[in-house]
mmCIF file of N, CA and C in Angstrom:
data_model
loop_
_atom_site.group_PDB
_atom_site.id
_atom_site.type_symbol
_atom_site.label_atom_id
_atom_site.label_comp_id
_atom_site.label_asym_id
_atom_site.label_seq_id
_atom_site.Cartn_x
_atom_site.Cartn_y
_atom_site.Cartn_z
ATOM 1 N N ARG A 102 90.039 106.400 92.933
ATOM 2 C CA ARG A 102 90.204 107.578 93.769
ATOM 3 C C ARG A 102 90.963 107.217 95.037
ATOM 4 N N LEU A 103 91.764 108.161 95.496
ATOM 5 C CA LEU A 103 92.611 107.938 96.664
ATOM 6 C C LEU A 103 92.340 108.981 97.739
ATOM 7 N N THR A 104 92.420 108.572 98.983
ATOM 8 C CA THR A 104 92.395 109.524 100.088
ATOM 9 C C THR A 104 93.798 110.102 100.230
ATOM 10 N N ARG A 105 93.943 111.137 101.025
ATOM 11 C CA ARG A 105 95.273 111.724 101.229
ATOM 12 C C ARG A 105 96.230 110.674 101.793
ATOM 13 N N GLY A 106 95.776 109.888 102.757
ATOM 14 C CA GLY A 106 96.629 108.867 103.357
ATOM 15 C C GLY A 106 97.061 107.808 102.366
ATOM 16 N N SER A 107 96.140 107.336 101.541
ATOM 17 C CA SER A 107 96.509 106.308 100.560
ATOM 18 C C SER A 107 97.409 106.891 99.475
ATOM 19 N N LEU A 108 97.176 108.132 99.088
ATOM 20 C CA LEU A 108 98.063 108.787 98.129
ATOM 21 C C LEU A 108 99.467 108.902 98.709
ATOM 22 N N ALA A 109 99.555 109.332 99.949
ATOM 23 C CA ALA A 109 100.858 109.480 100.601
ATOM 24 C C ALA A 109 101.594 108.137 100.644
ATOM 25 N N ARG A 110 100.886 107.083 101.029
ATOM 26 C CA ARG A 110 101.509 105.751 101.087
ATOM 27 C C ARG A 110 102.004 105.315 99.712
ATOM 28 N N GLU A 111 101.148 105.448 98.717
ATOM 29 C CA GLU A 111 101.504 105.014 97.360
ATOM 30 C C GLU A 111 102.686 105.806 96.796
ATOM 31 N N ALA A 112 102.745 107.092 97.135
ATOM 32 C CA ALA A 112 103.809 107.948 96.604
ATOM 33 C C ALA A 112 105.059 107.932 97.472
ATOM 34 N N GLY A 113 104.972 107.347 98.667
ATOM 35 C CA GLY A 113 106.134 107.253 99.549
ATOM 36 C C GLY A 113 106.450 108.539 100.288
ATOM 37 N N VAL A 114 105.416 109.309 100.622
ATOM 38 C CA VAL A 114 105.607 110.551 101.364
ATOM 39 C C VAL A 114 104.663 110.569 102.566
ATOM 40 N N HIS A 115 104.789 111.593 103.373
ATOM 41 C CA HIS A 115 103.920 111.769 104.532
ATOM 42 C C HIS A 115 102.654 112.505 104.098
ATOM 43 N N GLY A 116 101.574 112.295 104.792
ATOM 44 C CA GLY A 116 100.317 112.965 104.468
ATOM 45 C C GLY A 116 100.427 114.482 104.500
ATOM 46 N N GLU A 117 101.225 115.003 105.420
ATOM 47 C CA GLU A 117 101.409 116.449 105.499
ATOM 48 C C GLU A 117 102.147 116.990 104.270
ATOM 49 N N THR A 118 102.955 116.151 103.640
ATOM 50 C CA THR A 118 103.645 116.546 102.418
ATOM 51 C C THR A 118 102.626 116.831 101.322
ATOM 52 N N ILE A 119 101.609 115.998 101.250
ATOM 53 C CA ILE A 119 100.554 116.199 100.260
ATOM 54 C C ILE A 119 99.867 117.542 100.511
ATOM 55 N N ARG A 120 99.536 117.805 101.754
ATOM 56 C CA ARG A 120 98.889 119.067 102.116
ATOM 57 C C ARG A 120 99.791 120.253 101.752
ATOM 58 N N PHE A 121 101.084 120.121 102.046
ATOM 59 C CA PHE A 121 102.036 121.184 101.750
ATOM 60 C C PHE A 121 102.109 121.441 100.247
ATOM 61 N N TYR A 122 102.159 120.377 99.460
ATOM 62 C CA TYR A 122 102.209 120.521 98.003
ATOM 63 C C TYR A 122 100.951 121.229 97.484
ATOM 64 N N GLU A 123 99.822 120.936 98.087
ATOM 65 C CA GLU A 123 98.580 121.613 97.698
ATOM 66 C C GLU A 123 98.689 123.110 97.985
ATOM 67 N N LYS A 124 99.173 123.438 99.171
ATOM 68 C CA LYS A 124 99.301 124.853 99.549
ATOM 69 C C LYS A 124 100.264 125.589 98.632
ATOM 70 N N ARG A 125 101.316 124.912 98.191
ATOM 71 C CA ARG A 125 102.313 125.520 97.291
ATOM 72 C C ARG A 125 101.850 125.552 95.834
ATOM 73 N N GLY A 126 100.715 124.930 95.551
ATOM 74 C CA GLY A 126 100.195 124.933 94.188
ATOM 75 C C GLY A 126 100.783 123.869 93.288
ATOM 76 N N LEU A 127 101.521 122.927 93.873
ATOM 77 C CA LEU A 127 102.102 121.841 93.086
ATOM 78 C C LEU A 127 101.062 120.763 92.783
ATOM 79 N N LEU A 128 100.052 120.681 93.628
ATOM 80 C CA LEU A 128 98.934 119.756 93.418
ATOM 81 C C LEU A 128 97.645 120.564 93.440
ATOM 82 N N ARG A 129 96.731 120.200 92.578
ATOM 83 C CA ARG A 129 95.415 120.847 92.587
ATOM 84 C C ARG A 129 94.631 120.399 93.811
ATOM 85 N N LYS A 130 93.774 121.279 94.259
ATOM 86 C CA LYS A 130 92.866 120.903 95.347
ATOM 87 C C LYS A 130 91.975 119.790 94.808
ATOM 88 N N PRO A 131 91.893 118.684 95.539
ATOM 89 C CA PRO A 131 91.109 117.554 95.037
ATOM 90 C C PRO A 131 89.605 117.749 95.257
ATOM 91 N N ALA A 132 88.852 116.970 94.523
ATOM 92 C CA ALA A 132 87.407 116.925 94.744
ATOM 93 C C ALA A 132 87.153 116.283 96.100
ATOM 94 N N ARG A 133 85.978 116.504 96.607
ATOM 95 C CA ARG A 133 85.617 115.901 97.899
ATOM 96 C C ARG A 133 84.454 114.937 97.710
ATOM 97 N N SER A 134 84.501 113.892 98.509
ATOM 98 C CA SER A 134 83.411 112.914 98.487
ATOM 99 C C SER A 134 82.206 113.510 99.208
ATOM 100 N N ALA A 135 81.102 112.814 99.151
ATOM 101 C CA ALA A 135 79.899 113.263 99.849
ATOM 102 C C ALA A 135 80.153 113.367 101.349
ATOM 103 N N ALA A 136 81.070 112.554 101.849
ATOM 104 C CA ALA A 136 81.401 112.573 103.275
ATOM 105 C C ALA A 136 82.449 113.642 103.596
ATOM 106 N N GLY A 137 82.931 114.342 102.591
ATOM 107 C CA GLY A 137 83.887 115.419 102.827
ATOM 108 C C GLY A 137 85.347 115.024 102.724
ATOM 109 N N TYR A 138 85.621 113.768 102.357
ATOM 110 C CA TYR A 138 87.012 113.324 102.218
ATOM 111 C C TYR A 138 87.586 113.793 100.889
ATOM 112 N N ARG A 139 88.861 114.139 100.912
ATOM 113 C CA ARG A 139 89.531 114.490 99.660
ATOM 114 C C ARG A 139 89.690 113.222 98.830
ATOM 115 N N GLU A 140 89.461 113.350 97.537
ATOM 116 C CA GLU A 140 89.604 112.207 96.640
ATOM 117 C C GLU A 140 90.536 112.602 95.496
ATOM 118 N N TYR A 141 91.685 111.958 95.456
ATOM 119 C CA TYR A 141 92.706 112.250 94.450
ATOM 120 C C TYR A 141 92.622 111.215 93.339
ATOM 121 N N PRO A 142 92.791 111.654 92.099
ATOM 122 C CA PRO A 142 92.851 110.679 91.005
ATOM 123 C C PRO A 142 94.181 109.918 91.059
ATOM 124 N N LEU A 143 94.197 108.734 90.494
ATOM 125 C CA LEU A 143 95.388 107.878 90.537
ATOM 126 C C LEU A 143 96.626 108.527 89.923
ATOM 127 N N GLU A 144 96.452 109.353 88.899
ATOM 128 C CA GLU A 144 97.612 109.947 88.225
ATOM 129 C C GLU A 144 98.387 110.911 89.119
ATOM 130 N N VAL A 145 97.798 111.322 90.224
ATOM 131 C CA VAL A 145 98.494 112.233 91.139
ATOM 132 C C VAL A 145 99.680 111.525 91.801
ATOM 133 N N ILE A 146 99.630 110.206 91.908
ATOM 134 C CA ILE A 146 100.752 109.446 92.479
ATOM 135 C C ILE A 146 102.024 109.761 91.696
ATOM 136 N N GLN A 147 101.949 109.703 90.374
ATOM 137 C CA GLN A 147 103.122 109.972 89.537
ATOM 138 C C GLN A 147 103.608 111.404 89.709
ATOM 139 N N ARG A 148 102.699 112.333 89.853
ATOM 140 C CA ARG A 148 103.071 113.736 90.034
ATOM 141 C C ARG A 148 103.824 113.923 91.351
ATOM 142 N N VAL A 149 103.333 113.315 92.415
ATOM 143 C CA VAL A 149 104.008 113.430 93.715
ATOM 144 C C VAL A 149 105.384 112.780 93.639
ATOM 145 N N ARG A 150 105.479 111.636 93.012
ATOM 146 C CA ARG A 150 106.786 110.976 92.853
ATOM 147 C C ARG A 150 107.745 111.845 92.038
ATOM 148 N N PHE A 151 107.236 112.494 91.004
ATOM 149 C CA PHE A 151 108.053 113.396 90.190
ATOM 150 C C PHE A 151 108.598 114.532 91.064
ATOM 151 N N ILE A 152 107.730 115.117 91.865
ATOM 152 C CA ILE A 152 108.131 116.226 92.743
ATOM 153 C C ILE A 152 109.217 115.775 93.705
ATOM 154 N N LYS A 153 109.012 114.634 94.343
ATOM 155 C CA LYS A 153 109.994 114.125 95.310
ATOM 156 C C LYS A 153 111.320 113.814 94.632
ATOM 157 N N ARG A 154 111.286 113.213 93.470
ATOM 158 C CA ARG A 154 112.527 112.873 92.758
ATOM 159 C C ARG A 154 113.274 114.149 92.369
ATOM 160 N N ALA A 155 112.552 115.146 91.905
ATOM 161 C CA ALA A 155 113.186 116.418 91.552
ATOM 162 C C ALA A 155 113.832 117.054 92.787
ATOM 163 N N GLN A 156 113.157 116.973 93.920
ATOM 164 C CA GLN A 156 113.737 117.504 95.160
ATOM 165 C C GLN A 156 114.992 116.729 95.543
ATOM 166 N N GLU A 157 114.975 115.425 95.368
ATOM 167 C CA GLU A 157 116.148 114.603 95.671
ATOM 168 C C GLU A 157 117.335 114.995 94.788
ATOM 169 N N LEU A 158 117.058 115.505 93.598
ATOM 170 C CA LEU A 158 118.108 115.957 92.695
ATOM 171 C C LEU A 158 118.562 117.382 93.005
ATOM 172 N N GLY A 159 117.951 117.988 94.014
ATOM 173 C CA GLY A 159 118.373 119.305 94.466
ATOM 174 C C GLY A 159 117.521 120.460 94.005
ATOM 175 N N PHE A 160 116.468 120.198 93.260
ATOM 176 C CA PHE A 160 115.613 121.278 92.788
ATOM 177 C C PHE A 160 114.739 121.811 93.924
ATOM 178 N N THR A 161 114.605 123.127 93.982
ATOM 179 C CA THR A 161 113.716 123.750 94.952
ATOM 180 C C THR A 161 112.277 123.555 94.480
ATOM 181 N N LEU A 162 111.321 123.838 95.359
ATOM 182 C CA LEU A 162 109.924 123.695 94.952
ATOM 183 C C LEU A 162 109.554 124.690 93.858
ATOM 184 N N SER A 163 110.156 125.864 93.859
ATOM 185 C CA SER A 163 109.909 126.824 92.776
ATOM 186 C C SER A 163 110.424 126.265 91.452
ATOM 187 N N GLU A 164 111.589 125.630 91.497
ATOM 188 C CA GLU A 164 112.144 125.022 90.288
ATOM 189 C C GLU A 164 111.312 123.820 89.847
ATOM 190 N N VAL A 165 110.803 123.072 90.817
ATOM 191 C CA VAL A 165 109.934 121.937 90.499
ATOM 192 C C VAL A 165 108.685 122.449 89.784
ATOM 193 N N GLN A 166 108.158 123.571 90.265
ATOM 194 C CA GLN A 166 106.988 124.181 89.621
ATOM 195 C C GLN A 166 107.308 124.505 88.160
ATOM 196 N N GLN A 167 108.498 125.035 87.908
ATOM 197 C CA GLN A 167 108.911 125.325 86.534
ATOM 198 C C GLN A 167 109.012 124.049 85.706
ATOM 199 N N LEU A 168 109.597 123.010 86.306
ATOM 200 C CA LEU A 168 109.723 121.732 85.595
ATOM 201 C C LEU A 168 108.357 121.153 85.258
ATOM 202 N N LEU A 169 107.425 121.254 86.206
ATOM 203 C CA LEU A 169 106.080 120.745 85.953
ATOM 204 C C LEU A 169 105.397 121.520 84.827
ATOM 205 N N ALA A 170 105.616 122.830 84.797
ATOM 206 C CA ALA A 170 105.043 123.642 83.717
ATOM 207 C C ALA A 170 105.655 123.254 82.375
ATOM 208 N N LEU A 171 106.963 123.036 82.366
ATOM 209 C CA LEU A 171 107.624 122.619 81.120
ATOM 210 C C LEU A 171 107.133 121.245 80.685
ATOM 211 N N LYS A 172 106.956 120.366 81.657
ATOM 212 C CA LYS A 172 106.474 119.006 81.367
ATOM 213 C C LYS A 172 105.064 119.040 80.789
ATOM 214 N N ALA A 173 104.249 119.950 81.282
ATOM 215 C CA ALA A 173 102.863 120.054 80.820
ATOM 216 C C ALA A 173 102.771 120.593 79.403
ATOM 217 N N ASN A 174 103.781 121.327 78.973
ATOM 218 C CA ASN A 174 103.801 121.893 77.625
ATOM 219 C C ASN A 174 104.352 120.845 76.663
ATOM 220 N N ARG A 175 103.501 120.018 76.152
ATOM 221 C CA ARG A 175 103.903 118.899 75.289
ATOM 222 C C ARG A 175 104.582 119.355 73.999
ATOM 223 N N ARG A 176 104.313 120.590 73.559
ATOM 224 C CA ARG A 176 104.875 121.069 72.301
ATOM 225 C C ARG A 176 106.240 121.713 72.493
ATOM 226 N N GLY A 177 106.581 122.026 73.726
ATOM 227 C CA GLY A 177 107.855 122.686 73.998
ATOM 228 C C GLY A 177 109.033 121.737 73.823
ATOM 229 N N GLY A 178 110.176 122.324 73.634
ATOM 230 C CA GLY A 178 111.393 121.538 73.501
ATOM 231 C C GLY A 178 112.029 121.289 74.866
ATOM 232 N N SER A 179 113.003 120.423 74.863
ATOM 233 C CA SER A 179 113.671 120.076 76.118
ATOM 234 C C SER A 179 114.789 121.049 76.480
ATOM 235 N N GLY A 180 115.035 122.041 75.649
ATOM 236 C CA GLY A 180 116.106 122.999 75.907
ATOM 237 C C GLY A 180 115.948 123.735 77.225
ATOM 238 N N ALA A 181 114.726 124.137 77.532
ATOM 239 C CA ALA A 181 114.483 124.850 78.791
ATOM 240 C C ALA A 181 114.708 123.937 79.993
ATOM 241 N N VAL A 182 114.345 122.682 79.849
ATOM 242 C CA VAL A 182 114.572 121.711 80.922
ATOM 243 C C VAL A 182 116.070 121.524 81.135
ATOM 244 N N LYS A 183 116.790 121.362 80.031
ATOM 245 C CA LYS A 183 118.243 121.192 80.116
ATOM 246 C C LYS A 183 118.893 122.417 80.750
ATOM 247 N N ALA A 184 118.445 123.608 80.380
ATOM 248 C CA ALA A 184 119.018 124.833 80.941
ATOM 249 C C ALA A 184 118.798 124.901 82.447
ATOM 250 N N LEU A 185 117.609 124.542 82.884
ATOM 251 C CA LEU A 185 117.314 124.543 84.320
ATOM 252 C C LEU A 185 118.177 123.516 85.045
ATOM 253 N N ALA A 186 118.319 122.334 84.462
ATOM 254 C CA ALA A 186 119.147 121.290 85.067
ATOM 255 C C ALA A 186 120.622 121.697 85.070
ATOM 256 N N HIS A 187 121.071 122.331 84.005
ATOM 257 C CA HIS A 187 122.461 122.783 83.934
ATOM 258 C C HIS A 187 122.733 123.849 85.003
ATOM 259 N N GLU A 188 121.795 124.758 85.173
ATOM 260 C CA GLU A 188 121.914 125.788 86.205
ATOM 261 C C GLU A 188 122.014 125.143 87.593
ATOM 262 N N LYS A 189 121.197 124.126 87.832
ATOM 263 C CA LYS A 189 121.230 123.423 89.126
ATOM 264 C C LYS A 189 122.559 122.704 89.299
ATOM 265 N N LEU A 190 123.050 122.083 88.249
ATOM 266 C CA LEU A 190 124.333 121.382 88.298
ATOM 267 C C LEU A 190 125.466 122.347 88.633
ATOM 268 N N THR A 191 125.464 123.516 88.018
ATOM 269 C CA THR A 191 126.483 124.531 88.301
ATOM 270 C C THR A 191 126.445 124.939 89.769
ATOM 271 N N LEU A 192 125.254 125.129 90.297
ATOM 272 C CA LEU A 192 125.093 125.500 91.705
ATOM 273 C C LEU A 192 125.594 124.386 92.632
ATOM 274 N N ILE A 193 125.289 123.152 92.299
ATOM 275 C CA ILE A 193 125.743 122.012 93.108
ATOM 276 C C ILE A 193 127.262 121.920 93.080
ATOM 277 N N GLU A 194 127.859 122.110 91.912
ATOM 278 C CA GLU A 194 129.322 122.063 91.809
ATOM 279 C C GLU A 194 129.966 123.152 92.663
ATOM 280 N N GLN A 195 129.365 124.335 92.693
ATOM 281 C CA GLN A 195 129.881 125.418 93.540
ATOM 282 C C GLN A 195 129.771 125.054 95.013
ATOM 283 N N LYS A 196 128.660 124.455 95.395
ATOM 284 C CA LYS A 196 128.480 124.036 96.793
ATOM 285 C C LYS A 196 129.516 122.977 97.177
ATOM 286 N N ILE A 197 129.808 122.066 96.260
ATOM 287 C CA ILE A 197 130.813 121.037 96.524
ATOM 288 C C ILE A 197 132.179 121.689 96.739
ATOM 289 N N ARG A 198 132.529 122.660 95.892
ATOM 290 C CA ARG A 198 133.803 123.377 96.072
ATOM 291 C C ARG A 198 133.840 124.082 97.427
ATOM 292 N N ASP A 199 132.743 124.728 97.789
ATOM 293 C CA ASP A 199 132.670 125.414 99.078
ATOM 294 C C ASP A 199 132.818 124.424 100.237
ATOM 295 N N LEU A 200 132.145 123.290 100.136
ATOM 296 C CA LEU A 200 132.236 122.273 101.191
ATOM 297 C C LEU A 200 133.654 121.714 101.306
ATOM 298 N N LYS A 201 134.321 121.526 100.185
ATOM 299 C CA LYS A 201 135.707 121.032 100.220
ATOM 300 C C LYS A 201 136.630 122.039 100.895
ATOM 301 N N ARG A 202 136.433 123.333 100.618
ATOM 302 C CA ARG A 202 137.233 124.368 101.289
ATOM 303 C C ARG A 202 136.965 124.376 102.790
ATOM 304 N N MET A 203 135.697 124.262 103.159
ATOM 305 C CA MET A 203 135.338 124.238 104.583
ATOM 306 C C MET A 203 135.947 123.017 105.266
ATOM 307 N N LYS A 204 135.893 121.881 104.579
ATOM 308 C CA LYS A 204 136.459 120.657 105.139
ATOM 309 C C LYS A 204 137.959 120.808 105.354
ATOM 310 N N ALA A 205 138.656 121.318 104.356
ATOM 311 C CA ALA A 205 140.109 121.470 104.469
ATOM 312 C C ALA A 205 140.472 122.388 105.640
ATOM 313 N N ALA A 206 139.750 123.490 105.778
ATOM 314 C CA ALA A 206 140.012 124.416 106.877
ATOM 315 C C ALA A 206 139.740 123.751 108.220
ATOM 316 N N LEU A 207 138.649 123.019 108.293
ATOM 317 C CA LEU A 207 138.289 122.366 109.554
ATOM 318 C C LEU A 207 139.258 121.245 109.896
ATOM 319 N N VAL A 208 139.733 120.504 108.919
ATOM 320 C CA VAL A 208 140.731 119.452 109.160
ATOM 321 C C VAL A 208 141.982 120.057 109.790
ATOM 322 N N CYS A 209 142.433 121.166 109.244
ATOM 323 C CA CYS A 209 143.621 121.838 109.802
ATOM 324 C C CYS A 209 143.382 122.264 111.246
ATOM 325 N N LEU A 210 142.222 122.810 111.517
ATOM 326 C CA LEU A 210 141.914 123.262 112.877
ATOM 327 C C LEU A 210 141.824 122.091 113.852
ATOM 328 N N VAL A 211 141.196 121.022 113.431
ATOM 329 C CA VAL A 211 141.070 119.843 114.303
ATOM 330 C C VAL A 211 142.449 119.255 114.595
ATOM 331 N N GLU A 212 143.311 119.213 113.577
ATOM 332 C CA GLU A 212 144.666 118.691 113.775
ATOM 333 C C GLU A 212 145.493 119.602 114.688
ATOM 334 N N ALA A 213 145.213 120.898 114.669
ATOM 335 C CA ALA A 213 145.965 121.847 115.501
ATOM 336 C C ALA A 213 145.542 121.803 116.961
ATOM 337 N N CYS A 214 144.383 121.260 117.234
ATOM 338 C CA CYS A 214 143.875 121.223 118.613
ATOM 339 C C CYS A 214 144.101 119.834 119.199
ATOM 340 N N ASP A 215 144.794 119.795 120.340
ATOM 341 C CA ASP A 215 145.032 118.494 120.974
ATOM 342 C C ASP A 215 143.898 118.092 121.911
ATOM 343 N N GLY A 216 142.920 118.988 122.095
ATOM 344 C CA GLY A 216 141.778 118.656 122.943
ATOM 345 C C GLY A 216 142.075 118.736 124.421
ATOM 346 N N LYS A 217 143.224 119.282 124.767
ATOM 347 C CA LYS A 217 143.611 119.420 126.164
ATOM 348 C C LYS A 217 143.802 120.907 126.454
ATOM 349 N N GLY A 218 143.690 121.273 127.659
ATOM 350 C CA GLY A 218 143.911 122.663 128.036
ATOM 351 C C GLY A 218 142.617 123.449 128.047
ATOM 352 N N PRO A 219 142.732 124.704 128.438
ATOM 353 C CA PRO A 219 141.539 125.547 128.554
ATOM 354 C C PRO A 219 141.002 125.957 127.186
ATOM 355 N N VAL A 220 139.708 126.208 127.143
ATOM 356 C CA VAL A 220 139.050 126.627 125.918
ATOM 357 C C VAL A 220 139.663 127.914 125.379
ATOM 358 N N ALA A 221 140.094 128.791 126.287
ATOM 359 C CA ALA A 221 140.669 130.068 125.868
ATOM 360 C C ALA A 221 141.914 129.890 125.013
ATOM 361 N N GLU A 222 142.567 128.735 125.094
ATOM 362 C CA GLU A 222 143.777 128.469 124.321
ATOM 363 C C GLU A 222 143.513 127.543 123.127
ATOM 364 N N CYS A 223 142.273 127.232 122.896
ATOM 365 C CA CYS A 223 141.916 126.306 121.797
ATOM 366 C C CYS A 223 142.125 126.990 120.449
ATOM 367 N N PRO A 224 142.921 126.372 119.563
ATOM 368 C CA PRO A 224 143.155 126.972 118.246
ATOM 369 C C PRO A 224 141.896 127.039 117.373
ATOM 370 N N ILE A 225 140.955 126.182 117.630
ATOM 371 C CA ILE A 225 139.703 126.211 116.849
ATOM 372 C C ILE A 225 138.923 127.475 117.211
ATOM 373 N N ILE A 226 138.801 127.722 118.514
ATOM 374 C CA ILE A 226 138.105 128.937 118.976
ATOM 375 C C ILE A 226 138.862 130.168 118.506
ATOM 376 N N ALA A 227 140.174 130.147 118.621
ATOM 377 C CA ALA A 227 140.985 131.309 118.224
ATOM 378 C C ALA A 227 140.793 131.620 116.735
ATOM 379 N N ALA A 228 140.688 130.610 115.903
ATOM 380 C CA ALA A 228 140.536 130.827 114.465
ATOM 381 C C ALA A 228 139.179 131.452 114.132
ATOM 382 N N MET A 229 138.198 131.263 115.001
ATOM 383 C CA MET A 229 136.863 131.820 114.742
ATOM 384 C C MET A 229 136.720 133.238 115.273
ATOM 385 N N GLU A 230 137.669 133.678 116.081
ATOM 386 C CA GLU A 230 137.560 135.017 116.669
ATOM 387 C C GLU A 230 138.078 136.083 115.788
#
């Protein structure tokens, strides 16, 4: 059995992250010891690591909840998992395209501004007006 602090350390997260995951329903409310401390089973470490890794891959907590439900369904196929991952990949690719457009526009604006003169004559400010 693990306390919230030891679970957080083992899983590589902050203690408040554990509390947040509980509130979001990603972790079950743990049993309590006679002294009132939360006691988590060891297998929760893997669940927290799974959640964090999914977040690192760009999945929202709602999507993580879906992944956990799919993972729990041992009889289900991986098609739904692949579809969710493909949807996330498409969204990430769109964000990359958007960021590249923003970068190109900003590069042009930075090159157009010599950094001298009054703000009222700044081409960066003018482009935003």
